[in-house]
Short mmCIF file of C-alpha atoms and ligand atoms in Angstrom, two decimals:
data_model
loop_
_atom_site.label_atom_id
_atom_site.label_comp_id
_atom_site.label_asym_id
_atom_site.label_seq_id
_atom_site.Cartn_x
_atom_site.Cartn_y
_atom_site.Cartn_z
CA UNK A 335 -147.37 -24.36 32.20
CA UNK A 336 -144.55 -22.83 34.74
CA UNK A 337 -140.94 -24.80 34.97
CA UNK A 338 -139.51 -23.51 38.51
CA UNK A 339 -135.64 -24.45 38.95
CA UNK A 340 -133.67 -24.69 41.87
CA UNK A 341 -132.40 -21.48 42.19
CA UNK A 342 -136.09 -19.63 42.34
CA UNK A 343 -137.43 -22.49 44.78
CA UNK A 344 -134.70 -22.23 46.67
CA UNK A 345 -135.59 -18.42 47.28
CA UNK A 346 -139.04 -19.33 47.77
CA UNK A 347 -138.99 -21.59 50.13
CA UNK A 348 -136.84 -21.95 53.41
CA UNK A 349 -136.56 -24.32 55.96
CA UNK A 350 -138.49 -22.40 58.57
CA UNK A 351 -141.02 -21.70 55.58
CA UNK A 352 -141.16 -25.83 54.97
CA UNK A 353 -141.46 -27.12 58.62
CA UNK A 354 -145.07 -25.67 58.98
CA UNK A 355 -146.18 -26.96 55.43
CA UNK A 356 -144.90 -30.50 56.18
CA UNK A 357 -146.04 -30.13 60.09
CA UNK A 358 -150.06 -29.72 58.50
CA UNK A 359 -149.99 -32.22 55.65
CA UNK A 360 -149.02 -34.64 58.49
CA UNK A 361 -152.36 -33.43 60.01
CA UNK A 362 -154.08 -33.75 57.33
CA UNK A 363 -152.97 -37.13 56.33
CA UNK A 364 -153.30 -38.41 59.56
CA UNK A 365 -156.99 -36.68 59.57
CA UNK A 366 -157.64 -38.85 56.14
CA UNK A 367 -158.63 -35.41 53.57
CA UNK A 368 -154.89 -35.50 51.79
CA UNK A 369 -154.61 -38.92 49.45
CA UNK A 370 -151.56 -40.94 49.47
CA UNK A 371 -150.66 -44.63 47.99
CA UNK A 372 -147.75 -46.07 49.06
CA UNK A 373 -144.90 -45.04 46.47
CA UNK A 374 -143.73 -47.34 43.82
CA UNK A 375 -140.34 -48.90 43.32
CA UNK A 376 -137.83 -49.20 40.09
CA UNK A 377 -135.05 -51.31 41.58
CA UNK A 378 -131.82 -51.00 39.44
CA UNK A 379 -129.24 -53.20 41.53
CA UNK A 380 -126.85 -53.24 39.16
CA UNK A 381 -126.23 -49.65 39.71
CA UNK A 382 -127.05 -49.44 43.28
CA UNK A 383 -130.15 -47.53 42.88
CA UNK A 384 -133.62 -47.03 42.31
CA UNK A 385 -136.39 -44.80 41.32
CA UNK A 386 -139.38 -43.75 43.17
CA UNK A 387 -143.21 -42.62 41.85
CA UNK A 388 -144.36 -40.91 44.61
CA UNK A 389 -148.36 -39.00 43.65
CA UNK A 390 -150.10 -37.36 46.55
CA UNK A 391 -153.38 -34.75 46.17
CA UNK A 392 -153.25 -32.22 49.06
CA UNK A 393 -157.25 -30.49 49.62
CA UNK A 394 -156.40 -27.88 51.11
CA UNK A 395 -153.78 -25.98 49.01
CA UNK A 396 -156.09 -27.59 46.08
CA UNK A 397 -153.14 -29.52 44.42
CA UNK A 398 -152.36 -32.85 43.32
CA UNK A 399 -148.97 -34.36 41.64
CA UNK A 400 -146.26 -36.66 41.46
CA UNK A 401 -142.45 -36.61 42.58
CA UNK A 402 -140.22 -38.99 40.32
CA UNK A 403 -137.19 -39.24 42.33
CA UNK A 404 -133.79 -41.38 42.77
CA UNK A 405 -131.73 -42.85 45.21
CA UNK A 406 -127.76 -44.03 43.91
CA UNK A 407 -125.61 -44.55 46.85
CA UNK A 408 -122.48 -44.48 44.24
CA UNK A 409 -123.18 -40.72 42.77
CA UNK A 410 -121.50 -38.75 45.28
CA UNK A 411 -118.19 -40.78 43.73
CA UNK A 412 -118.90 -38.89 40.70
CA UNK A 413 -119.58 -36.10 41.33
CA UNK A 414 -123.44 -36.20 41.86
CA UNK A 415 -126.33 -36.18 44.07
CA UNK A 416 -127.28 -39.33 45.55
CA UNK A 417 -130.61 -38.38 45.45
CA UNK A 418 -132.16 -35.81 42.63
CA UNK A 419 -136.19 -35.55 41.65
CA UNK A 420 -138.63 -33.74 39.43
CA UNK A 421 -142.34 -32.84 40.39
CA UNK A 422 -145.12 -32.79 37.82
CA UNK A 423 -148.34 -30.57 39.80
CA UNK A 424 -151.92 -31.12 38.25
CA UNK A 425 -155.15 -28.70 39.38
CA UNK A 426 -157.17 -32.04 41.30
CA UNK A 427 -160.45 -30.60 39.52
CA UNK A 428 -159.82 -30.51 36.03
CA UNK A 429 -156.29 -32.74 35.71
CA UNK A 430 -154.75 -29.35 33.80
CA UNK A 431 -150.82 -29.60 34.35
CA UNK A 432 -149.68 -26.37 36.26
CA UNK A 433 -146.30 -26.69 36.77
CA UNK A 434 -142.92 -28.83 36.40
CA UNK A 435 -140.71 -28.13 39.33
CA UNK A 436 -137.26 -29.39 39.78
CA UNK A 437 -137.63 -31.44 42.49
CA UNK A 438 -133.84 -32.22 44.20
CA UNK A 439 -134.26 -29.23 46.77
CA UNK A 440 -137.80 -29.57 47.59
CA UNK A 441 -136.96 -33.49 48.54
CA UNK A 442 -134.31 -32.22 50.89
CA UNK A 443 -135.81 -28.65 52.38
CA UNK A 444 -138.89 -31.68 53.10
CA UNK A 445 -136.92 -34.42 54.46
CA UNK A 446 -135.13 -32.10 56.71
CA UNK A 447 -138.71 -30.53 57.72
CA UNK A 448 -139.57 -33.55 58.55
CA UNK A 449 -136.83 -34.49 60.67
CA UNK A 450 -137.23 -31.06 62.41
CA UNK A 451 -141.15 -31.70 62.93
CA UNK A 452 -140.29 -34.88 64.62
CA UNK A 453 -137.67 -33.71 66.94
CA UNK A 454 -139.59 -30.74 67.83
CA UNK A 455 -142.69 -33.63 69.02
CA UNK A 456 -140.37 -35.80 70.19
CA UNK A 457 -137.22 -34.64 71.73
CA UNK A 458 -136.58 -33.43 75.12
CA UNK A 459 -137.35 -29.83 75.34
CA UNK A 460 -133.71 -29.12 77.00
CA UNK A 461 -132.08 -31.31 74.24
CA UNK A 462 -128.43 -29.38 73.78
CA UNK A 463 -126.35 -31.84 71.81
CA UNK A 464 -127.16 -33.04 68.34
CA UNK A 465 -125.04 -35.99 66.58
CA UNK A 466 -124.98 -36.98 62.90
CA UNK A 467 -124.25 -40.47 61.88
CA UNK A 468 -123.78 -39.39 57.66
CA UNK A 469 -122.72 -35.85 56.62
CA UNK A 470 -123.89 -35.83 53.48
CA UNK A 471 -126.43 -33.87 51.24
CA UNK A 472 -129.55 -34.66 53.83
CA UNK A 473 -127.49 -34.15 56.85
CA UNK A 474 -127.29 -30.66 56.36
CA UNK A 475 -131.21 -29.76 56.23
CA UNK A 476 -131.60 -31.73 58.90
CA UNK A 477 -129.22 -30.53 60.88
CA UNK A 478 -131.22 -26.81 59.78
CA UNK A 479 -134.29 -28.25 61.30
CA UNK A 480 -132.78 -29.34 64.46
CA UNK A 481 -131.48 -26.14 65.42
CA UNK A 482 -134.58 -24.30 64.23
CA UNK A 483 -136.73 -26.72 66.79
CA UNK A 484 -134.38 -26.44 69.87
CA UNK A 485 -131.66 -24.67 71.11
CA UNK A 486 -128.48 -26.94 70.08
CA UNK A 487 -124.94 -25.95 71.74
CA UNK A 488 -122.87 -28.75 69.85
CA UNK A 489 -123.31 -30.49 67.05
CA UNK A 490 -121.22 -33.53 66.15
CA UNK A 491 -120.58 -35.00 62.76
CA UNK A 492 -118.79 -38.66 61.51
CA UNK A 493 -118.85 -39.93 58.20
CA UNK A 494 -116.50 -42.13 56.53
CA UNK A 495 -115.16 -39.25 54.13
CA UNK A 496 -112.92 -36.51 55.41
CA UNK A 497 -114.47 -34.31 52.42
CA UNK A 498 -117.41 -34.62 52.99
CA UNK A 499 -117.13 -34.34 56.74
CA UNK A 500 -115.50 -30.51 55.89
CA UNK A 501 -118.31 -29.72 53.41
CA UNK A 502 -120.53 -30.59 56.52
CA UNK A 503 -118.90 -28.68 59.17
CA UNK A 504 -118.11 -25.48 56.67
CA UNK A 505 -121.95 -25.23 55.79
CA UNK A 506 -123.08 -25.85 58.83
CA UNK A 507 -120.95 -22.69 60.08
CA UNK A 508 -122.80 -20.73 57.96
CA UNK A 509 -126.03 -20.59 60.67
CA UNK A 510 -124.94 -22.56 63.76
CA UNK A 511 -122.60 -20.82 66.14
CA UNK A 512 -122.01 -23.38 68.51
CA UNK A 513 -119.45 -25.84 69.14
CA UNK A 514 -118.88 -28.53 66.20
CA UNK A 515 -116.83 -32.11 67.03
CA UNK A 516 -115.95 -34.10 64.10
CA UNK A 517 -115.95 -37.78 66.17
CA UNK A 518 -113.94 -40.46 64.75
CA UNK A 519 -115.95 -43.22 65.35
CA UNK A 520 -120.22 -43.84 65.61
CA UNK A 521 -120.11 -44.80 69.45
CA UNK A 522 -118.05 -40.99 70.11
CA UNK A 523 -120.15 -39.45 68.31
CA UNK A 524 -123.75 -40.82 70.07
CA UNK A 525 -122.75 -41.51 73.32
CA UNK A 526 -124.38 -38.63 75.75
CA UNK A 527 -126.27 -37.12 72.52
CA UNK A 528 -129.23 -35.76 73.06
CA UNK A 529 -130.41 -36.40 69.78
CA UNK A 530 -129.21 -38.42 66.72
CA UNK A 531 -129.81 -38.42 63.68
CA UNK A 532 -128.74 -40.87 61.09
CA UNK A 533 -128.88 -39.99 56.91
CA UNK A 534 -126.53 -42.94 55.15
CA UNK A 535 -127.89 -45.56 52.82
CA UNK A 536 -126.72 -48.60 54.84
CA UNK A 537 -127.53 -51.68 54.79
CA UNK A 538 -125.37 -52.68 57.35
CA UNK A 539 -126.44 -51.33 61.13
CA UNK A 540 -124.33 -48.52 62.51
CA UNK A 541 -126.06 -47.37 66.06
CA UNK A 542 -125.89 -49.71 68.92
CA UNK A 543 -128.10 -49.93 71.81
CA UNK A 544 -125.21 -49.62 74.65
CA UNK A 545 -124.30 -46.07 72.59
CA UNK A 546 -127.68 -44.59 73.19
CA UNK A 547 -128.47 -42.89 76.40
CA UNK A 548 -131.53 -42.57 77.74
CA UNK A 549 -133.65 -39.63 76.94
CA UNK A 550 -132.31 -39.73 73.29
CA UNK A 551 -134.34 -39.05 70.36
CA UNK A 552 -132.96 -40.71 67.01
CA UNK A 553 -134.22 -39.55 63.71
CA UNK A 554 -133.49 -42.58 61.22
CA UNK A 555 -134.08 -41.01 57.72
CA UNK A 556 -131.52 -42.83 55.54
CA UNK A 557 -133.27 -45.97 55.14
CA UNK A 558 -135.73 -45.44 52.69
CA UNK A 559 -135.67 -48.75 50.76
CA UNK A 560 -136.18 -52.47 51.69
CA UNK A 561 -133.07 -54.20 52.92
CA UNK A 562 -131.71 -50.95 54.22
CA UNK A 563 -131.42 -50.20 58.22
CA UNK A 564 -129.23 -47.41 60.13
CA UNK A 565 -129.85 -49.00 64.02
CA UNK A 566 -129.48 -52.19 65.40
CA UNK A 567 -132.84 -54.26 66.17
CA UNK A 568 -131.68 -53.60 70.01
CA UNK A 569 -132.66 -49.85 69.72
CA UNK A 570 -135.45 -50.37 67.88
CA UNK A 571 -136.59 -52.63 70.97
CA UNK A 572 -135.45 -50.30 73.42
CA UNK A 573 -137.56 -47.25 71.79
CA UNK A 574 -140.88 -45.76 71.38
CA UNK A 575 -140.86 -46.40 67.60
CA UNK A 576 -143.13 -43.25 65.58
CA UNK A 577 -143.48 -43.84 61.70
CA UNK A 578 -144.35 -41.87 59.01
CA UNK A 579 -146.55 -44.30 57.11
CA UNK A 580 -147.14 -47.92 57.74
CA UNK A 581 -147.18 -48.91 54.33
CA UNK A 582 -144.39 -47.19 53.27
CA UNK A 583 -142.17 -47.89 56.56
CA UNK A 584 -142.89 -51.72 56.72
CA UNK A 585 -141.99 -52.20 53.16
CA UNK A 586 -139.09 -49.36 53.11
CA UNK A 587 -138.23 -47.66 56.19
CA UNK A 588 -136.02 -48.70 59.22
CA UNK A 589 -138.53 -50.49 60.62
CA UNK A 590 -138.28 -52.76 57.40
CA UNK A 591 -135.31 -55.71 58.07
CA UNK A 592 -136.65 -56.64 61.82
CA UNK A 593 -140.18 -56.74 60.41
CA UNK A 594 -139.12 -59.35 57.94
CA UNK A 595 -137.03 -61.20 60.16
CA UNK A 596 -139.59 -61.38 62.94
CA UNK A 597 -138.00 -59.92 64.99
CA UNK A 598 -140.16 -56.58 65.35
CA UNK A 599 -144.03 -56.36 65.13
CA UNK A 600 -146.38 -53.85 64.00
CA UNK A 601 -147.88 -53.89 67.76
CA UNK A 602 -144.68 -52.62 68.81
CA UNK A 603 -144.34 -49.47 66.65
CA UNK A 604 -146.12 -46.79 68.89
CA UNK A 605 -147.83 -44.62 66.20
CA UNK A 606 -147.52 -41.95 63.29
CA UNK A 607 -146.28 -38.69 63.42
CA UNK A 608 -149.18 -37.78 61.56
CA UNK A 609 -151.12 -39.34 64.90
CA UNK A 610 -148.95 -37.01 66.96
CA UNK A 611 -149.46 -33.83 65.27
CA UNK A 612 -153.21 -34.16 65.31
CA UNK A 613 -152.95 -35.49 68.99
CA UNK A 614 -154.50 -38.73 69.16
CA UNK A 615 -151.68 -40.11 70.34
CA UNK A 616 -148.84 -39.15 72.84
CA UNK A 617 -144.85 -39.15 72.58
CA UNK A 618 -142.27 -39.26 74.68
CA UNK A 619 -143.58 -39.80 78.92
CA UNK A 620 -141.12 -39.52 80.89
CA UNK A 621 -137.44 -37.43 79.95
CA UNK A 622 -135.81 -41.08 80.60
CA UNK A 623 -137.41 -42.35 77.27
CA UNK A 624 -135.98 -43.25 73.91
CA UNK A 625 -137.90 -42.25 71.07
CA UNK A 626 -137.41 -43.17 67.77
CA UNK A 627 -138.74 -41.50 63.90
CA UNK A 628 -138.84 -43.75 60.64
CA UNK A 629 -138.54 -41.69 57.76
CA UNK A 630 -139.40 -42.93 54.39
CA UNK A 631 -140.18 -39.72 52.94
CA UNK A 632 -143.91 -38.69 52.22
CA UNK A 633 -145.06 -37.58 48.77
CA UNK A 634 -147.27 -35.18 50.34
CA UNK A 635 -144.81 -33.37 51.77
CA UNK A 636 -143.20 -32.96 48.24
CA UNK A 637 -146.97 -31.62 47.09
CA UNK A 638 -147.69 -29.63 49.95
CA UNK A 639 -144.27 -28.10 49.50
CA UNK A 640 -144.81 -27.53 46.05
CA UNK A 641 -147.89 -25.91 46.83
CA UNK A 642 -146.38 -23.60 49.35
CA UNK A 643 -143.63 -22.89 46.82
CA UNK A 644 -146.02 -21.62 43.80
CA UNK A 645 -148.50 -20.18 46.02
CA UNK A 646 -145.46 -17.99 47.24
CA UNK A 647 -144.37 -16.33 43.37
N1 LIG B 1022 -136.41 -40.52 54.46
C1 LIG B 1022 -136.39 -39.70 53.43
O1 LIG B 1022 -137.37 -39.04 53.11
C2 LIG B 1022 -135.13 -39.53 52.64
C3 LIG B 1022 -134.97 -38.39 51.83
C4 LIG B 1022 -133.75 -38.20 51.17
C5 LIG B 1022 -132.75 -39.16 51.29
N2 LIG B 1022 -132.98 -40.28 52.04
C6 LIG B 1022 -131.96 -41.32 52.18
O2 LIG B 1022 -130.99 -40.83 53.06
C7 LIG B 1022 -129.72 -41.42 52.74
C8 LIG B 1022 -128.69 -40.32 52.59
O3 LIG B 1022 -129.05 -39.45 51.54
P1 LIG B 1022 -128.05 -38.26 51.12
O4 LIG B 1022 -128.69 -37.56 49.98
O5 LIG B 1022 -127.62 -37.52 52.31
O6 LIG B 1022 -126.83 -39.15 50.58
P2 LIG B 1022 -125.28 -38.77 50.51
O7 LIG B 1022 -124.67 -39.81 49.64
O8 LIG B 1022 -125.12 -37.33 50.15
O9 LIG B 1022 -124.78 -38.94 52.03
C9 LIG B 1022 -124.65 -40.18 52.67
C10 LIG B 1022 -123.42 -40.09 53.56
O10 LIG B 1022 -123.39 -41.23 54.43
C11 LIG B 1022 -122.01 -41.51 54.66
N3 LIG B 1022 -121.86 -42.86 55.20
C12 LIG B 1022 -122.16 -44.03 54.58
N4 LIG B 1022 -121.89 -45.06 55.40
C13 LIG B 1022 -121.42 -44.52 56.56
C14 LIG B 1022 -120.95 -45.07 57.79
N5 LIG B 1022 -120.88 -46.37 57.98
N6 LIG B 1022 -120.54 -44.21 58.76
C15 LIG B 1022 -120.56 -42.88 58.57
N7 LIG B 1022 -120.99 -42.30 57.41
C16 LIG B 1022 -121.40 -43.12 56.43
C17 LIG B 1022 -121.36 -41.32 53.29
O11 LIG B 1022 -119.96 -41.14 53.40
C18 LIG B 1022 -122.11 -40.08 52.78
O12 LIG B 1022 -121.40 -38.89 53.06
C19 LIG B 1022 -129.97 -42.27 51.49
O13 LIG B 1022 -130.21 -43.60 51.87
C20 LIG B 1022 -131.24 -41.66 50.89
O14 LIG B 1022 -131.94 -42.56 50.07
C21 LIG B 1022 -134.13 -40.47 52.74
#
């Protein structure tokens, strides 16, 4: 059995490698051929964190696995990634383990992929300006997608650490050219954007309605786990609302809170992406519309990646 590390998946597999994988085993979820239960919880409040099993089987790269995978809002304190995983791949016939992959940069190059399949259905075609709400580890691939799906002339960052707002900008440099504006507060940093995309573990929410123009696409990918929510019910209301998975996103996802609370209801969330990539249902209508992706994070998407990674060596 292979053990791939970060360093040799991280030459396997780029970003512009990883938005086509995800972009077909939305397809093929959506289409019902790729199996995928909802993941399962380990809540550890007393450390702020939890642990995810996430198994998926993907048909048609013939693959089927399981991500075990964190989230600690506290790490980056210490000195370590909020979120870090490992992926255990099995051949779907037999059961035979293939392969142990570290799992940390395949949850990110995915998440981002995601982000960046989203925008690319979603967003305006002539969307120039692209605002991060959380410039941390996930910020940066998505950020990568964004600019891979449409051509972005300013990006603008704010988080609540000045370090982590340099590490942002500094990386960033590395393949975006344009103009970068660190903001000093959420409502500079939105207002006028033509897309924005939020990655902070939150509980508390940051985006209000009067800061969003219309037109905007939001991707909300930090709230991944039940009590946490990036944008205030009012945008949620205001927006055509896309999920990933019902399931997961009702129980997990942005969408979670105002679900509970009553004051959102599944008739109101327009659709998957998965529904969206395999067309049987529209986006955005007019250029005046809000629209709106729940991330939770897909375990297929880890598989598929996987797949695409090993498949590549
Ligand atoms: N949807 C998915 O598939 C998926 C995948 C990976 C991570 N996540 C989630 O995304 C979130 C971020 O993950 P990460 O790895 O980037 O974490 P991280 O700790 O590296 O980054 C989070 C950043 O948010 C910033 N932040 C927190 N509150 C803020 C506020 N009020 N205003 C501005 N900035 C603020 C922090 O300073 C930090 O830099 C977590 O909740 C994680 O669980 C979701």
């Amino acid at each position: 059995m292979k053990y791939l590390d970060k360093d040799s998946i991280k030459k396997a597999y780029k970003m512009k490698e990883a938005i086509p994988v995800v972009e077909a085993a939305f397809k093929e979820f959506a289409e019902g051929t790729a199996i995928m239960p909802p993941k399962q919880y380990l809540d550890l409040k007393q450390f702020n964190g939890d642990f995810r099993a996430m198994p998926a089987y993907v048909p048609s790269m013939d693959i089927a696995g399981i991500k075990w995978v964190n989230s600690h809002g506290n790490n980056p304190k210490k000195g370590i990634d909020s979120v870090m995983a490992t992926i255990i791949v099995n051949k779907p016939e037999t059961g035979e383990p293939i392969a142990v992959l570290d799992g940390t940069y395949i949850t990110a190059v995915r998440t981002g992929a995601s982000g960046g399949v989203a925008t690319n259905f979603l967003a305006k075609k002539d969307a120039k300006i692209a605002a991060f709400i959380g410039g941390g580890a996930q910020a940066y691939y998505q950020c990568e997608a964004i600019c891979l799906v449409r051509d972005i002339e300013e990006v603008r960052i704010v988080d609540l650490s000045p370090e982590t707002t340099k590490l942002f900008t500094d990386s960033i440099a590395k393949f975006f050219k344009g103009k970068i504006t660190v903001s000093s507060s959420i409502e500079e940093c939105s207002k006028n954007a033509d897309i924005i995309t939020l990655t902070t573990p939150s509980r508390t929410p940051l985006l209000k309605s009067e800061w969003v123009s219309p037109g905007t696409h939001i991707n909300a990918i930090g709230a991944d786990a039940e009590g946490k929510q990036e944008c205030d019910t009012s945008v949620l209301k205001k927006a055509l609302v896309f999920i990933d998975d019902w399931p997961q996103a009702s129980h997990s996802g942005e969408i979670n809170v105002p679900l509970t609370k009553g004051e959102l209801k599944k008739e109101d969330i327009k659709g998957s992406i998965g529904e969206l990539v395999s067309g049987t249902i529209s986006g955005r209508q007019t250029d005046q519309d809000i629209t709106l992706f729940d991330s939770t994070g897909l375990a297929i998407h880890d598989i598929a990646s996987a797949g695409a990674v090993l498949s590549s060596l």
